[in-house]
Short mmCIF file of C-alpha atoms in Angstrom, two decimals:
data_model
loop_
_atom_site.label_atom_id
_atom_site.label_comp_id
_atom_site.label_asym_id
_atom_site.label_seq_id
_atom_site.Cartn_x
_atom_site.Cartn_y
_atom_site.Cartn_z
CA MET A 1 -1.58 -22.61 -10.44
CA SER A 2 -2.79 -19.28 -11.88
CA VAL A 3 -5.79 -18.80 -14.18
CA VAL A 4 -6.80 -16.31 -16.84
CA LEU A 5 -8.08 -13.06 -15.28
CA ALA A 6 -8.31 -10.90 -18.41
CA GLN A 7 -7.78 -11.11 -22.14
CA LEU A 8 -7.33 -8.64 -24.94
CA VAL A 9 -9.53 -9.77 -27.83
CA HIS A 10 -8.97 -8.18 -31.24
CA SER A 11 -11.63 -8.99 -33.86
CA GLY A 12 -12.31 -12.35 -32.26
CA LEU A 13 -8.65 -13.25 -31.77
CA ILE A 14 -7.24 -13.55 -28.26
CA GLU A 15 -4.17 -11.40 -28.70
CA SER A 16 -2.91 -11.17 -25.12
CA THR A 17 -3.69 -12.93 -21.86
CA HIS A 18 -3.16 -11.87 -18.24
CA SER A 19 -3.22 -14.69 -15.69
CA GLY A 20 -3.11 -14.55 -11.92
CA TYR A 21 -4.98 -15.15 -8.67
CA LEU A 22 -8.15 -13.51 -7.37
CA ILE A 23 -10.40 -13.92 -4.37
CA LEU A 24 -13.68 -12.19 -3.54
CA LEU A 25 -14.92 -12.35 0.05
CA GLY A 26 -18.48 -11.62 1.10
CA PRO A 27 -19.51 -9.42 4.03
CA ASP A 28 -19.38 -12.43 6.37
CA GLY A 29 -15.97 -13.49 5.11
CA SER A 30 -17.31 -16.29 2.96
CA ASP A 31 -15.52 -17.16 -0.27
CA LEU A 32 -17.76 -15.87 -3.10
CA LEU A 33 -15.26 -16.31 -5.92
CA THR A 34 -11.83 -17.90 -6.19
CA LEU A 35 -9.72 -17.82 -9.33
CA GLY A 36 -6.42 -19.67 -9.19
CA ASP A 37 -4.66 -21.03 -6.13
CA VAL A 38 -5.28 -18.31 -3.51
CA ASP A 39 -3.07 -20.17 -1.04
CA ALA A 40 -0.15 -19.25 -3.28
CA GLU A 41 2.38 -16.99 -1.57
CA MET A 42 3.40 -13.65 -3.00
CA TYR A 43 4.76 -10.27 -1.97
CA PRO A 44 1.89 -7.83 -1.31
CA ARG A 45 4.22 -4.88 -1.86
CA SER A 46 2.57 -1.48 -1.28
CA ALA A 47 -0.91 -3.00 -0.94
CA ILE A 48 -0.23 -3.41 2.82
CA LYS A 49 0.69 0.18 3.62
CA SER A 50 -2.57 0.71 5.52
CA LEU A 51 -1.64 -2.24 7.75
CA GLN A 52 1.81 -0.80 8.32
CA ALA A 53 0.23 2.55 9.13
CA ALA A 54 -2.03 0.90 11.72
CA ALA A 55 0.98 -0.61 13.46
CA MET A 56 2.64 2.79 13.64
CA VAL A 57 -0.44 4.49 15.06
CA ARG A 58 -0.62 1.70 17.66
CA LEU A 59 2.95 2.58 18.59
CA GLY A 60 1.94 6.17 19.33
CA LEU A 61 2.21 7.95 15.98
CA VAL A 62 -0.16 10.92 15.94
CA LEU A 63 -1.00 12.52 12.58
CA ASN A 64 -3.91 14.37 11.00
CA ASP A 65 -6.03 12.54 8.42
CA GLU A 66 -4.27 13.98 5.37
CA GLN A 67 -0.89 12.94 6.74
CA LEU A 68 -2.14 9.51 7.75
CA ALA A 69 -3.53 8.96 4.26
CA LEU A 70 -0.08 9.70 2.84
CA VAL A 71 1.40 7.00 5.10
CA CYS A 72 -0.89 4.53 3.27
CA ALA A 73 0.18 5.86 -0.12
CA SER A 74 2.24 5.18 -3.16
CA HIS A 75 1.89 8.85 -3.96
CA GLY A 76 2.67 10.72 -7.15
CA GLY A 77 5.40 12.92 -5.74
CA THR A 78 3.53 16.12 -6.46
CA GLU A 79 4.40 19.30 -4.58
CA ARG A 80 1.57 18.68 -2.08
CA HIS A 81 2.59 15.06 -1.52
CA GLN A 82 6.12 16.15 -0.72
CA GLU A 83 4.89 18.96 1.54
CA VAL A 84 2.82 16.53 3.62
CA ALA A 85 5.73 14.09 3.92
CA LEU A 86 7.87 16.96 5.17
CA GLU A 87 5.15 17.88 7.69
CA ILE A 88 5.37 14.36 9.14
CA LEU A 89 9.15 14.60 9.42
CA LYS A 90 9.10 18.06 10.98
CA SER A 91 6.53 16.95 13.55
CA ALA A 92 9.24 14.66 14.93
CA GLY A 93 12.06 17.17 14.62
CA LEU A 94 13.43 15.44 11.53
CA SER A 95 14.28 16.50 7.98
CA GLU A 96 14.41 15.09 4.47
CA SER A 97 18.01 14.01 5.06
CA ASP A 98 16.80 11.40 7.58
CA LEU A 99 14.85 9.46 4.95
CA GLN A 100 16.46 6.20 3.84
CA ASN A 101 13.98 5.10 1.18
CA THR A 102 15.25 4.58 -2.35
CA PRO A 103 15.48 7.96 -4.16
CA ASP A 104 13.34 8.50 -7.24
CA ARG A 105 11.59 11.10 -9.36
CA PRO A 106 7.85 11.74 -9.01
CA ILE A 107 5.67 9.09 -10.65
CA ASP A 108 2.90 11.61 -11.35
CA ARG A 109 3.21 12.41 -15.07
CA LYS A 110 3.02 16.20 -14.82
CA ALA A 111 5.23 16.32 -11.75
CA ARG A 112 7.79 14.07 -13.45
CA VAL A 113 7.91 16.27 -16.56
CA ALA A 114 8.31 19.38 -14.39
CA TRP A 115 11.07 17.64 -12.45
CA GLY A 116 13.19 17.48 -15.58
CA THR A 117 16.79 16.46 -15.07
CA LYS A 118 17.02 17.28 -11.36
CA PRO A 119 18.63 14.54 -9.24
CA VAL A 120 16.37 11.88 -7.72
CA THR A 121 15.41 12.35 -4.05
CA SER A 122 13.93 10.22 -1.30
CA LEU A 123 11.24 12.84 -0.66
CA ALA A 124 9.91 12.68 -4.24
CA ALA A 125 9.78 8.88 -4.18
CA ASN A 126 6.31 7.37 -3.80
CA CYS A 127 7.06 5.74 -0.41
CA SER A 128 8.29 8.88 1.37
CA GLY A 129 5.08 9.24 3.40
CA LYS A 130 5.45 5.76 4.87
CA HIS A 131 9.14 6.26 5.61
CA ALA A 132 8.56 9.66 7.18
CA ALA A 133 6.00 8.00 9.48
CA MET A 134 8.38 5.15 10.29
CA LEU A 135 10.99 7.67 11.39
CA ALA A 136 8.47 9.69 13.40
CA THR A 137 7.32 6.50 15.14
CA CYS A 138 10.91 5.70 16.08
CA VAL A 139 11.36 9.16 17.58
CA LYS A 140 8.11 8.77 19.52
CA ASN A 141 9.39 5.55 21.08
CA GLY A 142 13.01 6.55 21.56
CA TRP A 143 14.23 3.99 19.04
CA PRO A 144 17.27 4.51 16.78
CA ILE A 145 16.44 6.01 13.42
CA GLU A 146 19.64 4.96 11.66
CA SER A 147 18.56 1.30 11.65
CA TYR A 148 14.80 1.71 11.19
CA LEU A 149 14.76 -0.45 8.05
CA GLU A 150 16.41 -3.49 9.63
CA GLN A 151 14.13 -6.52 10.06
CA SER A 152 15.12 -6.82 13.72
CA HIS A 153 14.26 -3.19 14.53
CA PRO A 154 11.38 -2.99 17.06
CA LEU A 155 9.36 -0.92 14.58
CA GLN A 156 9.56 -3.61 11.89
CA VAL A 157 8.89 -6.37 14.42
CA ALA A 158 5.70 -4.57 15.49
CA ILE A 159 4.61 -4.08 11.87
CA LYS A 160 5.11 -7.79 11.20
CA GLU A 161 3.06 -8.70 14.27
CA GLU A 162 0.19 -6.40 13.19
CA LEU A 163 0.20 -7.94 9.73
CA GLU A 164 0.24 -11.51 11.03
CA LYS A 165 -2.63 -10.81 13.41
CA LEU A 166 -4.83 -9.31 10.70
CA ALA A 167 -3.94 -11.94 8.08
CA GLY A 168 -4.37 -14.87 10.44
CA GLU A 169 -1.14 -16.45 9.27
CA SER A 170 2.55 -16.35 10.07
CA ILE A 171 4.98 -14.56 7.80
CA SER A 172 6.98 -17.34 6.20
CA PHE A 173 9.70 -15.16 4.68
CA THR A 174 10.85 -11.54 4.78
CA SER A 175 12.70 -9.89 1.91
CA THR A 176 13.40 -6.23 1.08
CA ASP A 177 10.99 -4.02 -0.87
CA GLY A 178 12.06 -1.64 -3.61
CA CYS A 179 11.92 1.25 -1.16
CA GLY A 180 14.27 -0.49 1.26
CA ALA A 181 11.71 -1.51 3.90
CA PRO A 182 11.16 -5.14 4.93
CA LEU A 183 8.87 -6.99 2.52
CA PHE A 184 6.67 -9.66 4.04
CA MET A 185 5.52 -12.71 2.09
CA LEU A 186 1.80 -13.55 2.39
CA SER A 187 -0.70 -15.81 0.70
CA VAL A 188 -3.30 -14.22 -1.55
CA ILE A 189 -6.07 -15.32 0.82
CA GLY A 190 -4.06 -14.09 3.82
CA LEU A 191 -3.88 -10.63 2.27
CA ALA A 192 -7.63 -10.74 1.63
CA ARG A 193 -8.29 -11.69 5.25
CA ALA A 194 -6.07 -8.85 6.44
CA ILE A 195 -7.76 -6.21 4.30
CA ARG A 196 -11.22 -7.42 5.30
CA ALA A 197 -10.19 -7.49 8.98
CA ILE A 198 -8.87 -3.93 9.05
CA THR A 199 -11.93 -2.73 7.13
CA ILE A 200 -14.56 -4.16 9.49
CA SER A 201 -12.51 -3.79 12.67
CA THR A 202 -14.00 -1.92 15.62
CA ASP A 203 -10.50 -1.03 16.79
CA PRO A 204 -10.35 2.82 16.69
CA ILE A 205 -6.84 2.63 15.27
CA HIS A 206 -7.97 0.57 12.29
CA GLN A 207 -10.99 2.80 11.79
CA ASP A 208 -8.84 5.95 11.85
CA VAL A 209 -6.45 4.59 9.22
CA MET A 210 -9.18 3.49 6.83
CA ASP A 211 -11.22 6.66 7.34
CA ALA A 212 -8.17 8.79 6.57
CA ALA A 213 -7.43 6.94 3.33
CA ARG A 214 -11.05 7.21 2.19
CA ALA A 215 -11.21 10.90 3.15
CA PHE A 216 -8.05 11.82 1.24
CA PRO A 217 -7.82 9.46 -1.76
CA GLU A 218 -5.73 12.02 -3.63
CA MET A 219 -3.03 11.45 -0.99
CA VAL A 220 -3.18 7.65 -1.41
CA GLY A 221 -2.42 7.89 -5.12
CA GLY A 222 -3.01 11.04 -7.09
CA THR A 223 -4.70 12.56 -10.11
CA GLY A 224 -5.46 9.97 -12.78
CA ARG A 225 -4.52 7.04 -10.54
CA HIS A 226 -6.96 4.15 -10.52
CA ASN A 227 -7.24 3.71 -6.75
CA THR A 228 -7.79 7.44 -6.22
CA GLU A 229 -10.47 7.66 -8.90
CA MET A 230 -12.30 4.61 -7.58
CA MET A 231 -12.34 5.88 -3.99
CA GLN A 232 -13.59 9.26 -5.18
CA GLN A 233 -16.42 7.68 -7.14
CA VAL A 234 -17.51 4.79 -4.89
CA PRO A 235 -18.61 5.83 -1.36
CA GLY A 236 -16.98 3.74 1.36
CA LEU A 237 -14.47 2.06 -0.96
CA PHE A 238 -10.86 1.49 0.07
CA MET A 239 -8.46 0.54 -2.70
CA LYS A 240 -4.68 0.23 -2.87
CA ASP A 241 -2.37 -1.15 -5.51
CA GLY A 242 1.12 -2.55 -5.17
CA ALA A 243 4.11 -3.15 -7.43
CA GLU A 244 4.12 -6.23 -9.62
CA ALA A 245 0.35 -5.98 -10.10
CA VAL A 246 -1.16 -6.53 -6.66
CA ASN A 247 -4.47 -4.89 -5.83
CA VAL A 248 -6.78 -4.80 -2.81
CA CYS A 249 -10.32 -3.37 -2.56
CA SER A 250 -12.82 -3.38 0.28
CA LEU A 251 -16.18 -1.90 1.21
CA ALA A 252 -17.29 -0.99 4.72
CA ASP A 253 -19.50 -4.08 5.06
CA GLY A 254 -16.50 -6.38 4.58
CA ARG A 255 -16.75 -7.20 0.89
CA THR A 256 -13.16 -7.60 -0.25
CA ILE A 257 -11.35 -8.26 -3.53
CA VAL A 258 -7.66 -9.11 -3.74
CA PHE A 259 -5.84 -10.11 -6.89
CA LYS A 260 -2.33 -10.55 -8.22
CA VAL A 261 -1.57 -10.51 -11.95
CA SER A 262 1.26 -12.94 -12.62
CA ASP A 263 3.02 -10.98 -15.35
CA GLY A 264 3.26 -7.87 -13.16
CA SER A 265 1.38 -5.73 -15.65
CA LEU A 266 -1.11 -3.10 -14.47
CA ARG A 267 -2.82 -2.98 -17.85
CA ALA A 268 -5.75 -5.24 -16.91
CA PHE A 269 -6.47 -3.62 -13.53
CA ARG A 270 -9.43 -1.49 -14.59
CA THR A 271 -10.99 -4.39 -16.48
CA ILE A 272 -10.59 -6.81 -13.57
CA VAL A 273 -11.95 -4.36 -10.98
#
C-alpha cells in the first residue's frame, strides 16, 4: 500500500529505503502527485495542532501572535518557549500545576543538555503550549479543567468537529496521543484537504492562526528544526511535523504537501521536502 519515498544510495548500492504515502495538491485542490494509497488512515499526531488551535480560537481563546504560534507547536522547551506557555496559563488565572500533558525534558539539544538531571515537567514538554491553550479555553467557557483531556469534554468535541469540517471526512476512530490529548485518525488525503482548507480559508480565525505560525516560526519548532528553518526561508510557507514521521506543508495559494513515512523515521524529511 505504501511506496518508496526516499533511498540512501551508497556507491550505487541502495543501502536503506524509506517507504510511505505522499500527496501534492495544486492551488485549485487538484491532485498533482500521489505516491502510495493516500486513502490509507493514519494518526496525524502533532501535524494538526494548527487545526486544534483554530477550534480553540473559535471558542473564544484570545492570544497574541507569539502565543498562538506556540499553540501550534511541538516546541523545543527552551526558556522562551516555557515562558510563553506560562503566559497563556496566567492569562486564564492558571499555573503550571494545572497542565496534564505528559512530562518531559526539552527536546531542543542545548536546552536538554542544560536541563541535566532535573526532573521532567509538563511545562518543558513540547506540547505545553497546546495544553495551556486548552486549559485557557476551558476557563473562557466555564468548562471543567480537570477533565479537559477526555474525548467527551466539550473542548475535545469542538476540536473534532473543526477537524472533520476542514478534512471533509468523519473521524473513524479516536485514540490517545503521547501528550495525553485525544488523537484523531484521518486519511492522508483528508489531512491534505484540511491543511489546504485552513491555508486558503477566508475565515479570520483560520487566517489568524496561520499568520501567527508563519510570523513566529521559532515558536512552532525552534533553532535547527526543519519546519522552523523552512518557514524562515520560504515566504508564505506553513510547515508542521508530527511524531511517527508525518509532515504537512502549504503555501498561501493552496499548494499543499502531506506525507507519512511508514517506518516513523524523520531522517528522509529534508530530502522528501
